[in-house]
């Protein structure tokens, strides 16, 4: 079962990324790459960043037409118009094991890809990570500290996890007052006992701006979350999104 992160209230959105895509024949469904084939360079451990917000050549920020040129026509496509969330209308597209959500964030212009998720073992993300990967495999795909610091959120007196790298999360922005881009990741065990699961969360924050009217920071960031089963320490779901802090 999918869960949302428990740090701050987020608004999902998407931005356009300038990319020239290779066209595929309509109706053809190429297999999603089994490894990191979007680059000729081998995948090496690094901190999560914008270039990792993808499955193969399908990247956050693309329009539905961009995605169809890569994967062909989806198995299902639905425009949701009822006003049942803060995003307004959005488009849901499904391919074999891949769920894509596009949001209308440009005032009636093209919808853009804001969320990529999968619960299929056959779908490979960057570094070859997939549902069924182990905790150690996720840690080894990206940079990780050998001696991680404990994780605390606002209102928690006891540690609810460990940082994978970095030492800041959104609940600490007012204390740290960051100005530069932020790279952080942590194992979030908050609420772990409720459903035998936890999350491994990776973030890349673009430089934030102080919003005097709201006495807080505003900006945007990319996020990759691995939902983990506690007993087996294996991935059950993977989600990538582009989010805005208000």
Coordinates of C-alpha atoms in Angstrom, one line a residue:
X1 CA 0.0 0.0 0.0
X2 CA 1.3 3.4 -1.0
X3 CA 2.1 6.0 1.7
X4 CA 2.8 9.6 1.5
X5 CA 5.9 11.1 3.1
X6 CA 5.3 12.5 6.6
X7 CA 7.4 15.6 6.6
X8 CA 5.4 18.5 5.2
X9 CA 2.3 19.1 3.1
X10 CA 3.4 18.9 -0.5
X11 CA 1.8 19.9 -3.8
X12 CA 2.7 17.7 -6.7
X13 CA 3.6 19.6 -9.9
X14 CA 5.7 19.2 -13.0
X15 CA 8.0 21.2 -15.1
X16 CA 9.1 20.9 -18.7
X17 CA 12.6 19.5 -19.3
X18 CA 14.1 20.3 -22.7
X19 CA 14.6 16.9 -24.3
X20 CA 14.7 15.6 -27.8
X21 CA 13.2 12.1 -27.9
X22 CA 13.5 9.3 -30.4
X23 CA 10.1 8.4 -31.9
X24 CA 8.7 4.9 -31.7
X25 CA 5.9 3.5 -33.9
X26 CA 2.4 4.3 -32.3
X27 CA 0.9 1.3 -30.6
X28 CA 4.3 -0.5 -30.0
X29 CA 5.3 -1.0 -26.4
X30 CA 9.1 -1.3 -26.2
X31 CA 10.3 -3.1 -23.1
X32 CA 11.5 -0.8 -20.3
X33 CA 15.3 -1.1 -20.1
X34 CA 16.5 -3.8 -17.7
X35 CA 19.4 -1.5 -16.6
X36 CA 20.5 2.0 -16.8
X37 CA 20.6 2.3 -20.6
X38 CA 19.7 6.0 -20.9
X39 CA 23.4 6.8 -20.8
X40 CA 26.5 5.2 -22.4
X41 CA 28.3 5.7 -19.1
X42 CA 28.1 2.9 -16.5
X43 CA 26.0 3.7 -13.4
X44 CA 28.2 4.5 -10.5
X45 CA 27.1 5.3 -6.9
X46 CA 26.2 9.0 -6.4
X47 CA 23.8 11.3 -4.6
X48 CA 20.3 11.3 -6.1
X49 CA 19.7 14.2 -8.5
X50 CA 17.5 15.4 -11.4
X51 CA 19.0 13.0 -13.9
X52 CA 17.7 10.1 -11.7
X53 CA 14.1 11.2 -11.9
X54 CA 13.2 8.8 -14.7
X55 CA 12.6 5.3 -16.0
X56 CA 14.9 4.7 -18.9
X57 CA 14.2 7.7 -21.3
X58 CA 10.9 8.6 -19.6
X59 CA 11.6 11.6 -17.4
X60 CA 9.7 13.8 -15.0
X61 CA 8.6 17.0 -16.8
X62 CA 7.7 15.3 -20.1
X63 CA 4.3 15.8 -21.9
X64 CA 2.1 12.8 -22.7
X65 CA 3.1 13.1 -26.4
X66 CA 6.8 12.9 -25.4
X67 CA 6.1 9.7 -23.4
X68 CA 4.1 8.1 -26.2
X69 CA 7.0 8.7 -28.7
X70 CA 9.1 6.5 -26.4
X71 CA 6.7 3.9 -25.1
X72 CA 3.9 4.0 -27.7
X73 CA 0.2 4.2 -26.8
X74 CA -0.6 3.3 -23.2
X75 CA -2.6 0.4 -22.0
X76 CA -5.0 2.9 -20.4
X77 CA -5.3 6.7 -20.4
X78 CA -7.8 8.7 -18.4
X79 CA -8.4 12.4 -18.0
X80 CA -9.6 13.1 -14.4
X81 CA -11.6 16.4 -14.4
X82 CA -13.6 16.3 -11.2
X83 CA -12.4 18.7 -8.6
X84 CA -11.3 16.2 -6.0
X85 CA -7.8 17.3 -5.2
X86 CA -5.7 20.5 -5.1
X87 CA -4.1 19.8 -8.5
X88 CA -7.3 20.2 -10.5
X89 CA -7.5 18.1 -13.7
X90 CA -4.9 15.5 -14.4
X91 CA -4.1 12.6 -16.7
X92 CA -3.4 9.0 -15.7
X93 CA -1.5 6.7 -18.0
X94 CA -0.6 3.1 -17.5
X95 CA 1.9 0.9 -19.2
X96 CA 2.9 -2.6 -18.2
X97 CA 3.8 -2.1 -14.6
X98 CA 4.3 1.7 -14.9
X99 CA 1.9 4.3 -13.6
X100 CA 2.3 7.9 -14.8
X101 CA 0.4 11.0 -13.7
X102 CA 0.5 14.3 -15.6
X103 CA -0.7 17.6 -14.1
X104 CA -2.1 20.8 -15.6
X105 CA 0.3 23.2 -14.0
X106 CA 0.8 25.6 -17.0
X107 CA -2.6 27.3 -17.2
X108 CA -4.2 25.0 -19.8
X109 CA -1.1 24.3 -21.8
X110 CA 0.4 20.8 -22.1
X111 CA 0.1 18.5 -19.1
X112 CA 3.5 17.5 -17.7
X113 CA 4.7 14.3 -16.0
X114 CA 4.8 14.8 -12.2
X115 CA 4.8 11.3 -10.8
X116 CA 6.2 7.9 -11.9
X117 CA 5.5 4.8 -9.9
X118 CA 5.7 1.1 -10.1
X119 CA 5.0 -2.0 -8.0
X120 CA 6.3 -4.4 -10.7
X121 CA 9.5 -6.5 -10.4
X122 CA 10.1 -6.2 -14.2
X123 CA 10.4 -2.4 -14.2
X124 CA 13.9 -1.2 -13.7
X125 CA 14.8 2.2 -12.4
X126 CA 18.2 3.9 -12.4
X127 CA 21.0 1.6 -11.3
X128 CA 18.8 -1.4 -12.1
X129 CA 16.8 -1.0 -8.9
X130 CA 13.3 -2.6 -8.9
X131 CA 10.6 -4.0 -6.7
X132 CA 12.3 -6.9 -4.9
X133 CA 15.6 -5.2 -4.6
X134 CA 17.1 -5.3 -1.1
X135 CA 17.9 -2.5 1.3
X136 CA 21.6 -3.1 0.7
X137 CA 21.2 -2.9 -3.0
X138 CA 19.4 0.5 -2.7
X139 CA 22.1 1.7 -0.4
X140 CA 24.9 0.6 -2.7
X141 CA 23.3 2.1 -5.8
X142 CA 23.5 5.6 -4.3
X143 CA 26.1 7.2 -2.0
X144 CA 25.7 6.3 1.6
X145 CA 27.5 7.1 4.9
X146 CA 29.2 4.3 6.8
X147 CA 28.3 5.9 10.1
X148 CA 24.9 7.6 9.6
X149 CA 23.4 10.2 11.9
X150 CA 20.0 9.6 13.6
X151 CA 16.9 11.2 11.9
X152 CA 14.5 13.5 13.8
X153 CA 11.5 15.3 12.6
X154 CA 9.8 18.2 14.2
X155 CA 7.8 17.0 17.2
X156 CA 9.7 13.7 17.6
X157 CA 11.9 13.4 20.6
X158 CA 13.2 9.9 19.7
X159 CA 15.0 9.0 16.4
X160 CA 12.7 7.7 13.8
X161 CA 15.4 6.5 11.4
X162 CA 18.8 7.3 10.1
X163 CA 20.3 9.6 7.4
X164 CA 21.7 7.9 4.4
X165 CA 23.7 11.0 3.6
X166 CA 23.3 14.7 4.4
X167 CA 22.0 16.0 7.8
X168 CA 18.9 18.1 6.9
X169 CA 15.3 17.5 6.2
X170 CA 12.3 19.8 5.5
X171 CA 11.4 20.1 9.1
X172 CA 14.8 21.7 9.7
X173 CA 14.7 24.4 7.0
X174 CA 13.8 27.2 9.4
X175 CA 16.7 26.2 11.7
X176 CA 19.3 25.7 9.0
X177 CA 18.1 28.5 6.6
X178 CA 19.6 26.9 3.5
X179 CA 20.3 28.9 0.4
X180 CA 22.1 26.4 -1.9
X181 CA 20.9 23.2 -3.4
X182 CA 20.4 20.4 -0.9
X183 CA 21.1 16.7 -1.3
X184 CA 19.8 14.5 1.4
X185 CA 18.5 11.0 2.0
X186 CA 17.3 9.0 5.0
X187 CA 15.6 5.8 6.2
X188 CA 12.3 6.9 7.6
X189 CA 10.9 4.4 10.1
X190 CA 8.2 6.8 11.4
X191 CA 5.0 4.7 11.9
X192 CA 6.9 1.5 11.0
X193 CA 5.1 -0.6 13.6
X194 CA 1.7 0.3 12.1
X195 CA 2.1 -1.7 8.9
X196 CA 5.4 -3.5 9.0
X197 CA 7.0 -1.1 6.5
X198 CA 9.4 1.8 6.2
X199 CA 10.7 4.2 3.5
X200 CA 14.1 5.0 2.0
X201 CA 13.7 8.6 0.8
X202 CA 16.1 10.5 -1.5
X203 CA 15.8 14.2 -2.2
X204 CA 17.3 16.9 -4.4
X205 CA 16.2 20.4 -3.5
X206 CA 16.9 23.2 -5.9
X207 CA 18.0 26.4 -4.1
X208 CA 15.2 27.7 -1.9
X209 CA 13.9 31.2 -1.4
X210 CA 12.6 32.8 1.8
X211 CA 8.9 33.7 1.5
X212 CA 8.4 36.6 4.0
X213 CA 4.6 36.5 3.5
X214 CA 4.4 33.0 4.8
X215 CA 7.5 33.0 7.1
X216 CA 8.9 30.0 5.4
X217 CA 10.8 28.7 2.5
X218 CA 9.5 28.0 -1.0
X219 CA 11.0 26.2 -3.9
X220 CA 10.9 22.8 -5.7
X221 CA 12.6 19.5 -5.4
X222 CA 12.8 16.0 -6.8
X223 CA 12.1 12.9 -4.7
X224 CA 12.6 9.1 -5.1
X225 CA 11.0 6.9 -2.5
X226 CA 11.5 3.2 -2.0
X227 CA 8.7 1.6 0.1
X228 CA 10.2 -1.3 2.1
X229 CA 8.8 -4.4 3.8
X230 CA 10.3 -4.5 7.3
X231 CA 10.7 -8.2 7.8
X232 CA 12.5 -8.9 4.5
X233 CA 14.1 -5.5 3.9
X234 CA 13.0 -5.6 0.3
X235 CA 11.4 -3.0 -2.0
X236 CA 7.6 -3.2 -2.5
X237 CA 6.9 0.0 -4.4
X238 CA 9.0 2.8 -6.0
X239 CA 7.8 6.3 -6.6
X240 CA 9.5 9.4 -8.2
X241 CA 7.9 12.8 -8.1
X242 CA 8.6 16.5 -8.6
X243 CA 7.2 18.6 -5.8
X244 CA 6.8 22.2 -4.7
X245 CA 7.1 23.6 -1.2
X246 CA 4.7 26.5 -0.6

